[in-house]
mmCIF file of C-alpha atoms in Angstrom:
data_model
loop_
_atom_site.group_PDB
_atom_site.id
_atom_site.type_symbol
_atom_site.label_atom_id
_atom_site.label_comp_id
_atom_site.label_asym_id
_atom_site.label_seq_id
_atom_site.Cartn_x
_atom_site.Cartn_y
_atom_site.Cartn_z
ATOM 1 C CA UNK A 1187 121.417 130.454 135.584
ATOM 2 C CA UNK A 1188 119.019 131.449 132.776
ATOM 3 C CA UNK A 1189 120.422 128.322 130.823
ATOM 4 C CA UNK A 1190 119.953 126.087 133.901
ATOM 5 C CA UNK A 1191 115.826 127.377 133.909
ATOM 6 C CA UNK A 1192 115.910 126.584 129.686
ATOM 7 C CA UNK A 1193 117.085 123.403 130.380
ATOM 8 C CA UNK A 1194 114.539 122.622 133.516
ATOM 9 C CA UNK A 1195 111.909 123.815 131.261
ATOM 10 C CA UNK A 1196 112.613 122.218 128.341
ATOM 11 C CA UNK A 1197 113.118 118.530 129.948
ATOM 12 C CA UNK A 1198 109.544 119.130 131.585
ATOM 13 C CA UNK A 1199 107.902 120.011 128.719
ATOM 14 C CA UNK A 1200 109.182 116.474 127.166
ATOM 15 C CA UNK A 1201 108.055 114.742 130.080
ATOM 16 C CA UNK A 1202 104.178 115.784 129.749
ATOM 17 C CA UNK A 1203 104.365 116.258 126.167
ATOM 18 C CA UNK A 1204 105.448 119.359 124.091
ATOM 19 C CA UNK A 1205 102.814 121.803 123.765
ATOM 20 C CA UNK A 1206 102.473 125.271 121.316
ATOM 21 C CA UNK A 1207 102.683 127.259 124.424
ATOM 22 C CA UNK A 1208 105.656 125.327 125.574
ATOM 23 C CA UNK A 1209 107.290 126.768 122.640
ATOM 24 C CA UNK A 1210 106.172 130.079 122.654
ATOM 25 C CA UNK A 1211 107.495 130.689 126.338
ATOM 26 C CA UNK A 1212 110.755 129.270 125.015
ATOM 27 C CA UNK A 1213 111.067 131.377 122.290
ATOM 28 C CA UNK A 1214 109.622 134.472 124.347
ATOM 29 C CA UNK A 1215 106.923 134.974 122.046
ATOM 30 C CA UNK A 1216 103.276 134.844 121.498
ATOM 31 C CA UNK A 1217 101.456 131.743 120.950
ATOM 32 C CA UNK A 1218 99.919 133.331 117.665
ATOM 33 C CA UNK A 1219 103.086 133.751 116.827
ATOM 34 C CA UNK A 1220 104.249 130.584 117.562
ATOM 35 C CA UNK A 1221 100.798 129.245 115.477
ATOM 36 C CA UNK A 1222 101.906 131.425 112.322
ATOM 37 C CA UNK A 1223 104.913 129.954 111.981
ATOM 38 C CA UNK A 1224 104.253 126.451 111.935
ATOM 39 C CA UNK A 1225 101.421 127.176 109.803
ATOM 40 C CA UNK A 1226 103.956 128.764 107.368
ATOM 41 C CA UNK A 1227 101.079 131.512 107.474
ATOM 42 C CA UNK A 1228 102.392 134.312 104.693
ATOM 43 C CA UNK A 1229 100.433 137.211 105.627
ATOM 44 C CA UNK A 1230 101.906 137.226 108.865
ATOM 45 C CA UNK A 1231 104.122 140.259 110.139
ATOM 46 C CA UNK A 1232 106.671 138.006 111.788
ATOM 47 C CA UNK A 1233 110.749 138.914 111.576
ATOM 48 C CA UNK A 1234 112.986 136.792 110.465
ATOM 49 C CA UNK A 1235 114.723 136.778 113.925
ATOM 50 C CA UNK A 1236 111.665 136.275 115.630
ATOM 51 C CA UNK A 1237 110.884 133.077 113.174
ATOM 52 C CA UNK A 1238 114.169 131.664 113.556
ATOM 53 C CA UNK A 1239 113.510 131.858 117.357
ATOM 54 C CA UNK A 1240 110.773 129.993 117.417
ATOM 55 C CA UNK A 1241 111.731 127.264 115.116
ATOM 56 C CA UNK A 1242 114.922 126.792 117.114
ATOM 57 C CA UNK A 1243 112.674 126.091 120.573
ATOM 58 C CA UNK A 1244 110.710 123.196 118.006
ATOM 59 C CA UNK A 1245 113.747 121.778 117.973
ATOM 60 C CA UNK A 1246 115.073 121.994 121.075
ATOM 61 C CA UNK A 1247 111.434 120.705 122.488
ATOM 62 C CA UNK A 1248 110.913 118.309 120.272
ATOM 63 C CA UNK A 1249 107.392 120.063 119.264
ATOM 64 C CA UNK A 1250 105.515 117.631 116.752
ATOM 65 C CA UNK A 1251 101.980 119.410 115.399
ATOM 66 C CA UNK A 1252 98.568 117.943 116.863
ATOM 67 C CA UNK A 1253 97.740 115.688 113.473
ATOM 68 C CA UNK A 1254 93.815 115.564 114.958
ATOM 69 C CA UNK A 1255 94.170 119.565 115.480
ATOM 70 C CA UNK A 1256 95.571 119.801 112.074
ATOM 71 C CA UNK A 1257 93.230 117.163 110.144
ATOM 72 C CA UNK A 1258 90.026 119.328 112.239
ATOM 73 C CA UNK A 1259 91.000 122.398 110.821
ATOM 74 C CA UNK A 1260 92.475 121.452 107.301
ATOM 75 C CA UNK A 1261 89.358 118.802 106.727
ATOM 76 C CA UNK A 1262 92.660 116.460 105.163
ATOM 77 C CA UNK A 1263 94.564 113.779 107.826
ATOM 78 C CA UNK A 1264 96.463 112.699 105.316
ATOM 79 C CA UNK A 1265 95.277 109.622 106.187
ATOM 80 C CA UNK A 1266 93.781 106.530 104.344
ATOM 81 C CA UNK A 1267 92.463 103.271 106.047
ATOM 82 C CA UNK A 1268 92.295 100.041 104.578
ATOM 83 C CA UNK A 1269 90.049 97.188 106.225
ATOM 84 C CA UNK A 1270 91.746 94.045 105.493
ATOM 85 C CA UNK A 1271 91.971 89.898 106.266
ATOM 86 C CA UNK A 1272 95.338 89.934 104.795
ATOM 87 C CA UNK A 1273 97.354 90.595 107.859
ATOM 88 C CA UNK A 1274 95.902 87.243 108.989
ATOM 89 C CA UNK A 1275 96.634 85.821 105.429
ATOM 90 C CA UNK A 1276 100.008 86.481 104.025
ATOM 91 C CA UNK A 1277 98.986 85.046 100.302
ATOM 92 C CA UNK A 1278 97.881 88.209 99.273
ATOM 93 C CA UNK A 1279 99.559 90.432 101.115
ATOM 94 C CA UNK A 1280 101.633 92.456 97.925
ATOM 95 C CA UNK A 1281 98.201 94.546 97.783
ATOM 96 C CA UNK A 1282 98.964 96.045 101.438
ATOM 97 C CA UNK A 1283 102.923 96.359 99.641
ATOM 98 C CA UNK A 1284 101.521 97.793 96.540
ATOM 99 C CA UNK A 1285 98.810 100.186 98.270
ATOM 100 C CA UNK A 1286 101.340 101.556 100.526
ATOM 101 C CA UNK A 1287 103.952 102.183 98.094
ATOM 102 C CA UNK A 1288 101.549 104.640 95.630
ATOM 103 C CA UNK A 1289 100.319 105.994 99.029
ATOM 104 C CA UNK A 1290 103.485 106.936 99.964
ATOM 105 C CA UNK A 1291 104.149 108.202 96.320
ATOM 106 C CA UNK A 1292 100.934 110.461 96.502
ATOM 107 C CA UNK A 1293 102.282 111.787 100.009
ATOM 108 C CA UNK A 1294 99.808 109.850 101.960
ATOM 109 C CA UNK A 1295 100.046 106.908 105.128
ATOM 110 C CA UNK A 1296 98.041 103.808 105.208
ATOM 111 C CA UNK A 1297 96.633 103.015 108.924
ATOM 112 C CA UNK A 1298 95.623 98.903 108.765
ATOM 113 C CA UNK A 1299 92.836 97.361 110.395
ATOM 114 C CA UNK A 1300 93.096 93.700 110.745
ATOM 115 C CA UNK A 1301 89.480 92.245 110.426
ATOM 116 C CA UNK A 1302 88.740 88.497 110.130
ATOM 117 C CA UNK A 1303 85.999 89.099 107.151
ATOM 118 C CA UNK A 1304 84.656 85.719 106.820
ATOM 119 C CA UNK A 1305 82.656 86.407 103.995
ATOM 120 C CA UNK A 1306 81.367 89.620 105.676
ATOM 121 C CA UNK A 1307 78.869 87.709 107.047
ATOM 122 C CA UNK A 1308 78.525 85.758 110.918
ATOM 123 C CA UNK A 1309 80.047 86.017 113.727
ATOM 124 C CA UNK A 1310 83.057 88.779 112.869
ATOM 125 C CA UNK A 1311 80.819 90.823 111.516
ATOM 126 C CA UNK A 1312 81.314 92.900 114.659
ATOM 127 C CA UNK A 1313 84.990 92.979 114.066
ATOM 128 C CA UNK A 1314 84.735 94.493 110.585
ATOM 129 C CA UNK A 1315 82.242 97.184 111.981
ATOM 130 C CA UNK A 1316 84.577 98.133 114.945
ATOM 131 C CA UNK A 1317 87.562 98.456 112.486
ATOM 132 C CA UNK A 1318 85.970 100.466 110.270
ATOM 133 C CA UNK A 1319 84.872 102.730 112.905
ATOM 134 C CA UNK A 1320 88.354 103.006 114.824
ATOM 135 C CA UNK A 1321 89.751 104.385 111.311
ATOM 136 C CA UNK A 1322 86.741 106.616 110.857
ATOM 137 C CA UNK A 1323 87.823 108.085 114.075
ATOM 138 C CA UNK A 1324 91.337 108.709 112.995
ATOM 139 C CA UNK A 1325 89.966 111.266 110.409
ATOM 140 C CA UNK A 1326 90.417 109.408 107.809
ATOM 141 C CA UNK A 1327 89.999 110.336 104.164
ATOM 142 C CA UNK A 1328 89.192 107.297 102.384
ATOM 143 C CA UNK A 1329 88.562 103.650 103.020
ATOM 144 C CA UNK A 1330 90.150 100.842 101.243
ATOM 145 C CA UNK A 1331 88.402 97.177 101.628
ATOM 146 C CA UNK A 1332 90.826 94.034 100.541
ATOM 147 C CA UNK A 1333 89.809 90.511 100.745
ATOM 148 C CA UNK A 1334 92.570 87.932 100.088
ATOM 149 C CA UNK A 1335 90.434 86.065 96.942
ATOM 150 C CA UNK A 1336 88.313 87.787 94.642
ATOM 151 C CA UNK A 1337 84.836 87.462 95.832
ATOM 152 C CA UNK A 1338 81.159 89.427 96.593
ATOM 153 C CA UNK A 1339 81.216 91.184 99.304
ATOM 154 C CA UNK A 1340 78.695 93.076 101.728
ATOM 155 C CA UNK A 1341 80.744 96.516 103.540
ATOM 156 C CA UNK A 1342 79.202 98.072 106.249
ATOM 157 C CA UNK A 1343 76.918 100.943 106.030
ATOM 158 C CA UNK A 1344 79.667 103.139 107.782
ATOM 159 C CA UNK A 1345 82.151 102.900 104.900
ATOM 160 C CA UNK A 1346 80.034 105.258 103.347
ATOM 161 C CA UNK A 1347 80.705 108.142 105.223
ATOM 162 C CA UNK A 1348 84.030 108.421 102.920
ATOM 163 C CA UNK A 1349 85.298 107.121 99.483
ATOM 164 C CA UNK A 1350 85.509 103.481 99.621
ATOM 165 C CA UNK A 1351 87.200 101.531 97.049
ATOM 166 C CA UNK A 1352 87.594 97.845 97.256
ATOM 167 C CA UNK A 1353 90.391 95.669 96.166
ATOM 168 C CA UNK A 1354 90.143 92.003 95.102
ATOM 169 C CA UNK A 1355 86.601 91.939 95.940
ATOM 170 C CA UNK A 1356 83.849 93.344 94.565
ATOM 171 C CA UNK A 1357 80.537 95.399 96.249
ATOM 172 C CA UNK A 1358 77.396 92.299 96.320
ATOM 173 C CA UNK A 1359 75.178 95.598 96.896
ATOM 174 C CA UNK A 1360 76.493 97.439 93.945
ATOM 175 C CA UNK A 1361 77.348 100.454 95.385
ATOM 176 C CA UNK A 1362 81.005 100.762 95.636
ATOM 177 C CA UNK A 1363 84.099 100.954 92.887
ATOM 178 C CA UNK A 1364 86.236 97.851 92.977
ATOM 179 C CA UNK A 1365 89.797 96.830 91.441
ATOM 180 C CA UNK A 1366 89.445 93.058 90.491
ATOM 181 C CA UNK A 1367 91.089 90.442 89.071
ATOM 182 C CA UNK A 1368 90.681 89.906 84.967
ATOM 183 C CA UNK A 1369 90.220 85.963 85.546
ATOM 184 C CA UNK A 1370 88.704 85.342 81.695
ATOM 185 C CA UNK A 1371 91.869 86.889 80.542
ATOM 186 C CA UNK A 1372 93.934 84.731 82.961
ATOM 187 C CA UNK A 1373 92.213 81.684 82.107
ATOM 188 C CA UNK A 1374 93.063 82.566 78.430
ATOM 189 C CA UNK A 1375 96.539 83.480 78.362
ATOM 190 C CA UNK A 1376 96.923 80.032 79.845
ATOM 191 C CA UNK A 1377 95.226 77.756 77.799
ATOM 192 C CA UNK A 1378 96.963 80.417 75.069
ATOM 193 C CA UNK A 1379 100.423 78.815 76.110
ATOM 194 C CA UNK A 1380 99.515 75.450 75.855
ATOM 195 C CA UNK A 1381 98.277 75.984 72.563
ATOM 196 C CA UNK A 1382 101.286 77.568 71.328
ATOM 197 C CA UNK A 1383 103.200 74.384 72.827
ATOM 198 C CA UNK A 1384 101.493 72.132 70.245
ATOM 199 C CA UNK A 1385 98.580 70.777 73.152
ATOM 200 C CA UNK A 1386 95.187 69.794 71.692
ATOM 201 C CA UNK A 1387 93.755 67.620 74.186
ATOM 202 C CA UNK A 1388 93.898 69.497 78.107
ATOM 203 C CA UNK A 1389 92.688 68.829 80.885
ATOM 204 C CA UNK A 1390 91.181 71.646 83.632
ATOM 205 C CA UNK A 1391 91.142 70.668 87.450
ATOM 206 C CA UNK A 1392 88.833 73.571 88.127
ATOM 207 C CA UNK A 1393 88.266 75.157 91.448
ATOM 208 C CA UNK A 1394 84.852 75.071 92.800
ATOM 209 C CA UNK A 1395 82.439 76.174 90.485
ATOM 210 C CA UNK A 1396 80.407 79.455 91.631
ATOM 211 C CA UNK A 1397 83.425 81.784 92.642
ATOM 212 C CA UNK A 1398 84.491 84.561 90.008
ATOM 213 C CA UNK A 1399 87.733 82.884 89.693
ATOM 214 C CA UNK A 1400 86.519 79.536 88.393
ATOM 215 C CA UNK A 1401 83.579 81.557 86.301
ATOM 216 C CA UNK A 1402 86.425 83.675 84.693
ATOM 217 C CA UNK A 1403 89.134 81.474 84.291
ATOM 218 C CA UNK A 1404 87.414 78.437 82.679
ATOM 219 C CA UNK A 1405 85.490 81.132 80.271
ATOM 220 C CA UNK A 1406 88.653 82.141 79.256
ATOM 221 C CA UNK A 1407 90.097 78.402 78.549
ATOM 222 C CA UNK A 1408 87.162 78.105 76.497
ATOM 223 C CA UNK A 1409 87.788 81.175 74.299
ATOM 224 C CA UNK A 1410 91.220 79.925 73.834
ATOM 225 C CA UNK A 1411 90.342 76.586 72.628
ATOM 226 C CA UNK A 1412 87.499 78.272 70.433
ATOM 227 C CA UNK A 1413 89.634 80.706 69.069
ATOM 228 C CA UNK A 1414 91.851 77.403 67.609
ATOM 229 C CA UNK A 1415 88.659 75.588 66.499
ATOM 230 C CA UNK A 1416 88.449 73.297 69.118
ATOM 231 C CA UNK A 1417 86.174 72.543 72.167
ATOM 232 C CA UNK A 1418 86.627 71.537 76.084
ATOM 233 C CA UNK A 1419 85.416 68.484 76.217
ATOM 234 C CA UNK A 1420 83.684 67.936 79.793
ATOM 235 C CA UNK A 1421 84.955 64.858 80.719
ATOM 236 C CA UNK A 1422 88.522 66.751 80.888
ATOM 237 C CA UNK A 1423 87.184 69.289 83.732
ATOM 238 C CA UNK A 1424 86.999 68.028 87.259
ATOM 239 C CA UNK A 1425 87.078 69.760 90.202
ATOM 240 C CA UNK A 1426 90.026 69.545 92.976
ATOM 241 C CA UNK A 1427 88.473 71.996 95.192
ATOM 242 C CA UNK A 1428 91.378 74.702 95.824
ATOM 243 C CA UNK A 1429 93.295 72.295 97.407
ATOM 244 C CA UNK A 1430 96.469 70.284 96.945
ATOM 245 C CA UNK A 1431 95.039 66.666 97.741
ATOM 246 C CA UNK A 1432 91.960 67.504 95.953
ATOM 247 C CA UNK A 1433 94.344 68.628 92.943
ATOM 248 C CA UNK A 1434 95.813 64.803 92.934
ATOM 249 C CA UNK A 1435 92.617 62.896 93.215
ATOM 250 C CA UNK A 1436 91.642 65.216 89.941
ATOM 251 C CA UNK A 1437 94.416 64.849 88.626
ATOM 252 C CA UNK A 1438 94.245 60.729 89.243
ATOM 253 C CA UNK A 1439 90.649 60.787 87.609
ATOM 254 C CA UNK A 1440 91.741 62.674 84.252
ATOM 255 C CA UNK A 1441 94.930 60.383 83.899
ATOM 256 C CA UNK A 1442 93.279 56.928 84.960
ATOM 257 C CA UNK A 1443 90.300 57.652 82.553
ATOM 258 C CA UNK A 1444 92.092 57.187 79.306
ATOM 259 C CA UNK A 1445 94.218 55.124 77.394
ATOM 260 C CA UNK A 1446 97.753 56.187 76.973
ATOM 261 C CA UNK A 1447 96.925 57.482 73.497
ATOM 262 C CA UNK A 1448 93.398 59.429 74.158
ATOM 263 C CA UNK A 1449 95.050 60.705 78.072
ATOM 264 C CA UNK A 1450 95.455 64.733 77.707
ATOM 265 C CA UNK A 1451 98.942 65.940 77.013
ATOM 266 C CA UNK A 1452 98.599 69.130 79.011
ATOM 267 C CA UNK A 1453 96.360 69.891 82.576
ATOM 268 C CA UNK A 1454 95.483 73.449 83.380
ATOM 269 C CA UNK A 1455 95.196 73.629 87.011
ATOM 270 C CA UNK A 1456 92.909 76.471 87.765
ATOM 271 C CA UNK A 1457 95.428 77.381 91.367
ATOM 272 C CA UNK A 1458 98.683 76.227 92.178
ATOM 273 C CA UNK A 1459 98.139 73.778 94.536
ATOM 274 C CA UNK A 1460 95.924 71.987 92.893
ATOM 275 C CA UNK A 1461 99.053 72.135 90.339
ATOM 276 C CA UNK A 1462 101.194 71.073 93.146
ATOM 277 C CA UNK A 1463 99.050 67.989 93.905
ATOM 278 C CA UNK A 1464 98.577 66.907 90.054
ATOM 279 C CA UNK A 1465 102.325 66.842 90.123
ATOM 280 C CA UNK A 1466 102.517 64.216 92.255
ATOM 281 C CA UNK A 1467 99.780 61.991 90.496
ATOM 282 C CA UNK A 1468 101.703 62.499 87.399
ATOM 283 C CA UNK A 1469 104.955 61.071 88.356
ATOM 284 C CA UNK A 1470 103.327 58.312 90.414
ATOM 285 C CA UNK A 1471 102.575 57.107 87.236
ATOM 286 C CA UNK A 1472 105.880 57.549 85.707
ATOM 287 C CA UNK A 1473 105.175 60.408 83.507
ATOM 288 C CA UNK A 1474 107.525 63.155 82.933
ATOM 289 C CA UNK A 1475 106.894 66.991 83.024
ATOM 290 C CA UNK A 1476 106.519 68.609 80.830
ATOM 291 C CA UNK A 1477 107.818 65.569 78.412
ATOM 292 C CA UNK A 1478 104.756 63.379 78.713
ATOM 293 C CA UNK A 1479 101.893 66.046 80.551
ATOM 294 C CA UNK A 1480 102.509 70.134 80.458
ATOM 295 C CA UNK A 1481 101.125 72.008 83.377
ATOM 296 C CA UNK A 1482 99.826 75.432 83.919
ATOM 297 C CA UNK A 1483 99.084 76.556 87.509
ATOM 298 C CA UNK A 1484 97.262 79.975 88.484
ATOM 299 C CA UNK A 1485 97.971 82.901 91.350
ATOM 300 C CA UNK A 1486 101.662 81.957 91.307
ATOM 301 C CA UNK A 1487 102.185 81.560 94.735
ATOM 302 C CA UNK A 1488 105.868 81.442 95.227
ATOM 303 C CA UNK A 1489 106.553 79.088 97.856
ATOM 304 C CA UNK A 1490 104.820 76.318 95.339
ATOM 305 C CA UNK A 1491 105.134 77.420 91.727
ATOM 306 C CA UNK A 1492 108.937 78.851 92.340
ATOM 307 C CA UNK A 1493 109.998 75.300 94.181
ATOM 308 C CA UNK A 1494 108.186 72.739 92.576
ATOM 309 C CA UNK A 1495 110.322 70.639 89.995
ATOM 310 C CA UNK A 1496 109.756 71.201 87.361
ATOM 311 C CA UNK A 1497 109.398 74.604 88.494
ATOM 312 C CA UNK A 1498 105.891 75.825 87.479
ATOM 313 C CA UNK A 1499 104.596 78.113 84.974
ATOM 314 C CA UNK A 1500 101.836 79.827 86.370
ATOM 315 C CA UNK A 1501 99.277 83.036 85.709
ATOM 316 C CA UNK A 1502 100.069 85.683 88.706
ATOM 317 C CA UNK A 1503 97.254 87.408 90.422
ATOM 318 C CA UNK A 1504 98.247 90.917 89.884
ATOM 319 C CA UNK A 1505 98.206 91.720 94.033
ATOM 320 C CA UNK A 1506 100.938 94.229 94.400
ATOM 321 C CA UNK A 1507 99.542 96.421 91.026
ATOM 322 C CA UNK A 1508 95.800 95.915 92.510
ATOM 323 C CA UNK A 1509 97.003 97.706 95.724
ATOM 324 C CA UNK A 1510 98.105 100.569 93.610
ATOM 325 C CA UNK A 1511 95.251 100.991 91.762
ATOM 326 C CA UNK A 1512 92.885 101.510 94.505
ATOM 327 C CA UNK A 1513 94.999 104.246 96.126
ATOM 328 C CA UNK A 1514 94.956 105.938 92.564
ATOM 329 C CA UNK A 1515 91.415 105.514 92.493
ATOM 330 C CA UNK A 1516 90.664 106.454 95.945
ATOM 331 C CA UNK A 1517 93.068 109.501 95.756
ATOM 332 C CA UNK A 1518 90.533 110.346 92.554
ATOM 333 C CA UNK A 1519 87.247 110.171 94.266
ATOM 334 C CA UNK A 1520 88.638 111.875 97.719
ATOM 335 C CA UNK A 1521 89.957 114.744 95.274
ATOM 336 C CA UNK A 1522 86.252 114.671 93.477
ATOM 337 C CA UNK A 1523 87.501 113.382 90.457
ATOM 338 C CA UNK A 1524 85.032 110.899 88.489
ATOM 339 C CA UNK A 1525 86.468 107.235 88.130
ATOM 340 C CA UNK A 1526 86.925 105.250 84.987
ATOM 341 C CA UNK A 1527 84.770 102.539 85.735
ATOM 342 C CA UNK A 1528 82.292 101.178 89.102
ATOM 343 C CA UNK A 1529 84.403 97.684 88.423
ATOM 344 C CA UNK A 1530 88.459 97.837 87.009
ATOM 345 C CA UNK A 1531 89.817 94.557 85.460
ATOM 346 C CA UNK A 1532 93.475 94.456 85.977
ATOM 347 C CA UNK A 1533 95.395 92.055 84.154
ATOM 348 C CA UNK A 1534 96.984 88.439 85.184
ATOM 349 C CA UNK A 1535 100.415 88.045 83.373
ATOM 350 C CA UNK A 1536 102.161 84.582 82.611
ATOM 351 C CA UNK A 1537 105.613 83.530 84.318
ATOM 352 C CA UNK A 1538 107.353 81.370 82.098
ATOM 353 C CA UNK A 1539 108.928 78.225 84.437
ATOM 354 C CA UNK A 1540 109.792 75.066 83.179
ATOM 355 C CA UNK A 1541 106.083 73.112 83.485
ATOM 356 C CA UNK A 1542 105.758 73.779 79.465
#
């Protein structure tokens, strides 16, 4: 009979939800004692029988610990948010894989709010606020902010009531640490490659010309090309605004404007489907890569730089090592620790393909 009423009481407990008294009148004990326990409490007089009593009615209960209970009185959730318009936008998305891998690694969950951030600005502003605030709720101890291209940003006032770090993006009110892109570097080891192929004369089909990428990137060609005594010569740099179509009409412009023998012999295409667009202008014309024209794309965004032929070499945006970065970071500043730097540069490596 008494196993029948252990039974009964344990299926109804499961049915409304396990509580700590639950599993102190299971175990026949006090709910202090019960508290102690799962607490793993040391000063506490508790026997060994009595211990093992109560941790066999967890399991037969299926007790799981209050995580709002536990975050109120430990002041840690283990918890960190991140506030992102990548979920929406797959092309970035290795810095949700690469934050959640060192937050797992540090012992810590990611909880993701989709937000649409439109430049943080307009109409889903609201959306940003409200996601920010949903994770604030959850106890959270720190904020991460990703945008899917590196860019100024404006973050709600309410991100300040925790450590905010923000990834691919970078604080317009200069008030927040940020984990960016090094474009300049980028742009260099690029142009860097070409060099090293025997190039002198190349071409840039440049994105549009205020973002940080296009800043960096076409600062760094320039340093490469200085660095070997030569210069860029304007005419060579046209924009193909970000886009594939707009990377064949540049690439049309630089090819059409020049004899065969004064026509660049290499095009660094500032993103990869601008790359994947000057491909097509170049064969039109019956030129062979990399025989005739070498190309260079940027962000290496696999479905185009891995299955274009020939398949194309191309500087990676470091995404997935980003992500990382700003969980290290954000684990420093919840822990009080001072950060290296209010902006960290993290490096854009080459992948070697068959474009060069």
């Amino acid at each position: 009979m008494a196993k029948t009423t252990t039974s009964n009481h344990a299926g109804a407990a499961r049915q409304r939800g396990v509580t700590m008294n639950d599993v102190a009148k299971h175990a026949g004990v006090s709910r202090t004692a019960v508290s102690f326990v799962l607490s793993n409490r040391e000063n506490a007089s508790i026997s060994e029988e009595t211990r093992a009593r109560i941790n066999e009615a967890v399991q037969v209960l299926g007790y799981r610990p209050n995580a709002g209970a536990r975050a109120l009185a430990s002041q840690r959730s283990g918890w960190y948010g991140i506030v992102t318009e990548i979920v929406t936008a797959p092309f970035a998305v290795d810095i949700i894989k690469g934050a959640q891998d060192q937050a797992w690694l540090d012992r810590r969950f990611l909880l993701i709010a989709p937000s649409d951030q439109a430049d943080a600005v307009g109409p889903n502003q609201g959306m940003e606020d409200a996601a920010i605030e949903k994770l604030l709720e959850q106890r959270v101890e720190g904020l991460l902010y990703a945008a899917t291209y590196h860019r100024g940003v404006h973050v709600p006032e309410s991100a300040n009531e925790v450590p905010t770090v923000l990834i691919n993006c970078f604080d317009a009110d200069g008030r927040l640490p940020s984990i960016v892109p090094d474009e300049r570097a980028g742009g260099r080891v690029a142009v860097e490659r070409l060099l090293q192929a025997g190039h002198r004369r190349i071409g840039v089909i440049n994105l549009d010309p205020d973002i940080p990428a296009a800043v960096g990137r076409l600062a760094g060609a320039r340093e490469a090309l200085a660095d070997a005594g030569l210069e860029l010569d304007p005419q060579l740099v046209v924009p193909g605004h970000a886009t594939a179509d707009g990377g064949y009409e540049a690439a049309c412009e630089i090819l059409d404007r020049y004899t065969e023998k004064d026509r660049p012999t290499a095009l660094f295409c500032l993103n990869d489907r601008m790359a994947m667009g000057a491909y097509d202008a170049i064969k039109e014309r019956g030129l062979a890569i990399p025989g005739d024209i070498a190309v260079i794309g940027f962000d290496n965004q696999e479905l185009i730089a891995a299955y274009l032929r020939p398949k194309l070499t191309t500087v990676a945006l470091p995404f997935e090592k980003m992500g990382a970065l700003g969980v290290q970071t954000l684990a420093a500043l919840t822990a009080g620790q001072p950060i290296i730097a209010d902006q960290q540069l993290v490096g854009c490596p080459l992948l070697e393909r068959s474009s060069v």
